[in-house]
Amino acid sequence: QVQLVESGGGLVQAGGSKTLSCAASGRTFSSYAMGWFRRAPGKEREFVATIRYNGGSTYYSDSVKGRFTIGRDNDKNTVYLQMNSLKPEDTAVYYCAASPGSLPRTSYEYNYWGQGTQVTVSS
């Protein structure tokens, strides 16, 4: 069982930066791939980024590639999402999730989810 709690959301101006954190409970965190997803108002939840269990590989959606960076600290049971050059279209609730997979990109591959944190980007 893995419990996930996101933090770091809030209001930011377009062009600004924000870092999200996701703290995990449980001693098996380092065995899970971690991902970030988001859901914008009126839209389906979409994949943002994922990182392998050991941090060795990452993968990003085209919409955030070059602007967002996913990282993890297995000693602290935490995964991060550094978001730069934010745009109004990045406004969404951001969720972290844990998966036993390698670099999972679909929500079906994730077993555990956080409650989400709201990020609002003003123009």
PDB file of C-alpha atoms in Angstrom:
ATOM      1  CA  GLN A   1       0.000   0.000   0.000  1.00  0.00           C
ATOM      2  CA  VAL A   2       1.298   3.445  -0.946  1.00  0.00           C
ATOM      3  CA  GLN A   3      -0.302   6.684   0.138  1.00  0.00           C
ATOM      4  CA  LEU A   4       0.492   9.838  -1.809  1.00  0.00           C
ATOM      5  CA  VAL A   5       0.080  13.466  -0.801  1.00  0.00           C
ATOM      6  CA  GLU A   6       0.731  16.299  -3.247  1.00  0.00           C
ATOM      7  CA  SER A   7       1.683  19.821  -2.275  1.00  0.00           C
ATOM      8  CA  GLY A   8       2.978  23.006  -3.833  1.00  0.00           C
ATOM      9  CA  GLY A   9       0.018  24.053  -5.919  1.00  0.00           C
ATOM     10  CA  GLY A  10      -1.289  27.583  -6.095  1.00  0.00           C
ATOM     11  CA  LEU A  11      -1.566  30.636  -8.287  1.00  0.00           C
ATOM     12  CA  VAL A  12       1.266  31.701 -10.585  1.00  0.00           C
ATOM     13  CA  GLN A  13       1.562  34.164 -13.419  1.00  0.00           C
ATOM     14  CA  ALA A  14       2.161  33.042 -16.973  1.00  0.00           C
ATOM     15  CA  GLY A  15       5.860  32.588 -17.603  1.00  0.00           C
ATOM     16  CA  GLY A  16       6.495  31.784 -13.983  1.00  0.00           C
ATOM     17  CA  SER A  17       7.630  28.612 -12.264  1.00  0.00           C
ATOM     18  CA  LYS A  18       6.312  26.297  -9.617  1.00  0.00           C
ATOM     19  CA  THR A  19       7.473  23.062  -8.047  1.00  0.00           C
ATOM     20  CA  LEU A  20       5.070  20.359  -6.986  1.00  0.00           C
ATOM     21  CA  SER A  21       5.986  17.695  -4.470  1.00  0.00           C
ATOM     22  CA  CYS A  22       4.429  14.334  -3.775  1.00  0.00           C
ATOM     23  CA  ALA A  23       5.257  12.618  -0.504  1.00  0.00           C
ATOM     24  CA  ALA A  24       4.765   8.870  -0.343  1.00  0.00           C
ATOM     25  CA  SER A  25       4.290   6.616   2.625  1.00  0.00           C
ATOM     26  CA  GLY A  26       5.493   3.040   2.744  1.00  0.00           C
ATOM     27  CA  ARG A  27       8.865   1.386   2.417  1.00  0.00           C
ATOM     28  CA  THR A  28       8.276   0.264  -1.170  1.00  0.00           C
ATOM     29  CA  PHE A  29       8.322   3.719  -2.768  1.00  0.00           C
ATOM     30  CA  SER A  30      11.670   3.060  -4.441  1.00  0.00           C
ATOM     31  CA  SER A  31      10.241   0.084  -6.310  1.00  0.00           C
ATOM     32  CA  TYR A  32       7.518   2.110  -8.061  1.00  0.00           C
ATOM     33  CA  ALA A  33       7.602   4.215 -11.166  1.00  0.00           C
ATOM     34  CA  MET A  34       6.016   7.568 -10.404  1.00  0.00           C
ATOM     35  CA  GLY A  35       3.949   9.754 -12.650  1.00  0.00           C
ATOM     36  CA  TRP A  36       2.228  13.095 -12.792  1.00  0.00           C
ATOM     37  CA  PHE A  37      -1.133  13.612 -14.446  1.00  0.00           C
ATOM     38  CA  ARG A  38      -3.412  16.612 -14.660  1.00  0.00           C
ATOM     39  CA  ARG A  39      -7.051  17.371 -15.239  1.00  0.00           C
ATOM     40  CA  ALA A  40      -8.094  20.733 -16.591  1.00  0.00           C
ATOM     41  CA  PRO A  41     -11.675  21.985 -16.152  1.00  0.00           C
ATOM     42  CA  GLY A  42     -13.989  20.186 -18.537  1.00  0.00           C
ATOM     43  CA  LYS A  43     -11.252  17.921 -19.867  1.00  0.00           C
ATOM     44  CA  GLU A  44     -10.096  14.362 -19.411  1.00  0.00           C
ATOM     45  CA  ARG A  45      -7.191  13.548 -17.139  1.00  0.00           C
ATOM     46  CA  GLU A  46      -3.983  13.594 -19.146  1.00  0.00           C
ATOM     47  CA  PHE A  47      -0.498  12.218 -18.689  1.00  0.00           C
ATOM     48  CA  VAL A  48       2.231  14.746 -17.898  1.00  0.00           C
ATOM     49  CA  ALA A  49       5.441  12.931 -16.943  1.00  0.00           C
ATOM     50  CA  THR A  50       6.807   9.708 -15.523  1.00  0.00           C
ATOM     51  CA  ILE A  51      10.068   8.564 -13.944  1.00  0.00           C
ATOM     52  CA  ARG A  52      11.484   5.079 -13.538  1.00  0.00           C
ATOM     53  CA  TYR A  53      11.714   3.557 -10.065  1.00  0.00           C
ATOM     54  CA  ASN A  54      15.425   4.401  -9.801  1.00  0.00           C
ATOM     55  CA  GLY A  55      15.207   7.775 -11.511  1.00  0.00           C
ATOM     56  CA  GLY A  56      17.216   6.494 -14.436  1.00  0.00           C
ATOM     57  CA  SER A  57      14.724   7.382 -17.147  1.00  0.00           C
ATOM     58  CA  THR A  58      11.956   9.893 -17.653  1.00  0.00           C
ATOM     59  CA  TYR A  59       9.272  10.545 -20.236  1.00  0.00           C
ATOM     60  CA  TYR A  60       7.155  13.625 -20.894  1.00  0.00           C
ATOM     61  CA  SER A  61       4.070  14.539 -22.827  1.00  0.00           C
ATOM     62  CA  ASP A  62       4.695  16.745 -25.832  1.00  0.00           C
ATOM     63  CA  SER A  63       2.763  19.577 -24.211  1.00  0.00           C
ATOM     64  CA  VAL A  64       5.250  19.929 -21.333  1.00  0.00           C
ATOM     65  CA  LYS A  65       8.496  18.615 -22.801  1.00  0.00           C
ATOM     66  CA  GLY A  66      11.280  21.146 -22.365  1.00  0.00           C
ATOM     67  CA  ARG A  67       9.357  23.082 -19.710  1.00  0.00           C
ATOM     68  CA  PHE A  68       8.676  20.523 -16.957  1.00  0.00           C
ATOM     69  CA  THR A  69      11.139  18.267 -15.155  1.00  0.00           C
ATOM     70  CA  ILE A  70      10.244  15.254 -13.058  1.00  0.00           C
ATOM     71  CA  GLY A  71      12.608  14.051 -10.353  1.00  0.00           C
ATOM     72  CA  ARG A  72      12.598  11.840  -7.314  1.00  0.00           C
ATOM     73  CA  ASP A  73      14.451  11.368  -4.061  1.00  0.00           C
ATOM     74  CA  ASN A  74      14.025   7.797  -2.889  1.00  0.00           C
ATOM     75  CA  ASP A  75      15.659   8.561   0.453  1.00  0.00           C
ATOM     76  CA  LYS A  76      12.894  11.087   1.128  1.00  0.00           C
ATOM     77  CA  ASN A  77      10.093   9.093  -0.535  1.00  0.00           C
ATOM     78  CA  THR A  78       9.291  12.116  -2.649  1.00  0.00           C
ATOM     79  CA  VAL A  79       8.725  12.852  -6.312  1.00  0.00           C
ATOM     80  CA  TYR A  80       8.852  16.354  -7.733  1.00  0.00           C
ATOM     81  CA  LEU A  81       7.571  18.209 -10.761  1.00  0.00           C
ATOM     82  CA  GLN A  82       9.460  21.374 -11.614  1.00  0.00           C
ATOM     83  CA  MET A  83       7.320  23.492 -13.915  1.00  0.00           C
ATOM     84  CA  ASN A  84       8.850  26.395 -15.828  1.00  0.00           C
ATOM     85  CA  SER A  85       7.500  28.786 -18.457  1.00  0.00           C
ATOM     86  CA  LEU A  86       3.994  28.113 -17.277  1.00  0.00           C
ATOM     87  CA  LYS A  87       1.083  28.874 -19.570  1.00  0.00           C
ATOM     88  CA  PRO A  88      -2.594  29.469 -18.798  1.00  0.00           C
ATOM     89  CA  GLU A  89      -3.349  26.134 -20.472  1.00  0.00           C
ATOM     90  CA  ASP A  90      -1.306  24.416 -17.741  1.00  0.00           C
ATOM     91  CA  THR A  91      -4.066  25.304 -15.293  1.00  0.00           C
ATOM     92  CA  ALA A  92      -5.329  22.029 -13.839  1.00  0.00           C
ATOM     93  CA  VAL A  93      -5.471  19.789 -10.829  1.00  0.00           C
ATOM     94  CA  TYR A  94      -2.196  17.871 -10.745  1.00  0.00           C
ATOM     95  CA  TYR A  95      -2.058  14.326  -9.451  1.00  0.00           C
ATOM     96  CA  CYS A  96       0.866  12.088  -8.640  1.00  0.00           C
ATOM     97  CA  ALA A  97       0.554   8.341  -8.983  1.00  0.00           C
ATOM     98  CA  ALA A  98       2.561   5.168  -8.389  1.00  0.00           C
ATOM     99  CA  SER A  99       2.901   2.234 -10.750  1.00  0.00           C
ATOM    100  CA  PRO A 100       4.756  -1.088 -10.752  1.00  0.00           C
ATOM    101  CA  GLY A 101       5.473  -0.535 -14.443  1.00  0.00           C
ATOM    102  CA  SER A 102       8.580   0.795 -16.154  1.00  0.00           C
ATOM    103  CA  LEU A 103       7.675   4.170 -17.714  1.00  0.00           C
ATOM    104  CA  PRO A 104       3.882   3.993 -17.657  1.00  0.00           C
ATOM    105  CA  ARG A 105       2.008   6.646 -19.592  1.00  0.00           C
ATOM    106  CA  THR A 106      -1.620   5.635 -19.130  1.00  0.00           C
ATOM    107  CA  SER A 107      -3.663   6.007 -15.982  1.00  0.00           C
ATOM    108  CA  TYR A 108      -4.635   2.321 -16.115  1.00  0.00           C
ATOM    109  CA  GLU A 109      -1.059   1.368 -15.276  1.00  0.00           C
ATOM    110  CA  TYR A 110      -1.087   3.239 -11.977  1.00  0.00           C
ATOM    111  CA  ASN A 111      -2.303   1.625  -8.768  1.00  0.00           C
ATOM    112  CA  TYR A 112      -2.107   4.490  -6.299  1.00  0.00           C
ATOM    113  CA  TRP A 113      -3.153   8.137  -6.615  1.00  0.00           C
ATOM    114  CA  GLY A 114      -2.881  11.272  -4.564  1.00  0.00           C
ATOM    115  CA  GLN A 115      -5.765  13.653  -3.944  1.00  0.00           C
ATOM    116  CA  GLY A 116      -4.418  16.310  -6.287  1.00  0.00           C
ATOM    117  CA  THR A 117      -3.217  19.878  -5.987  1.00  0.00           C
ATOM    118  CA  GLN A 118      -4.590  22.826  -7.942  1.00  0.00           C
ATOM    119  CA  VAL A 119      -2.296  24.891 -10.147  1.00  0.00           C
ATOM    120  CA  THR A 120      -3.724  28.051 -11.660  1.00  0.00           C
ATOM    121  CA  VAL A 121      -1.760  30.052 -14.202  1.00  0.00           C
ATOM    122  CA  SER A 122      -2.996  33.580 -14.770  1.00  0.00           C
ATOM    123  CA  SER A 123      -2.449  35.409 -18.042  1.00  0.00           C
TER     124      SER A 123
END
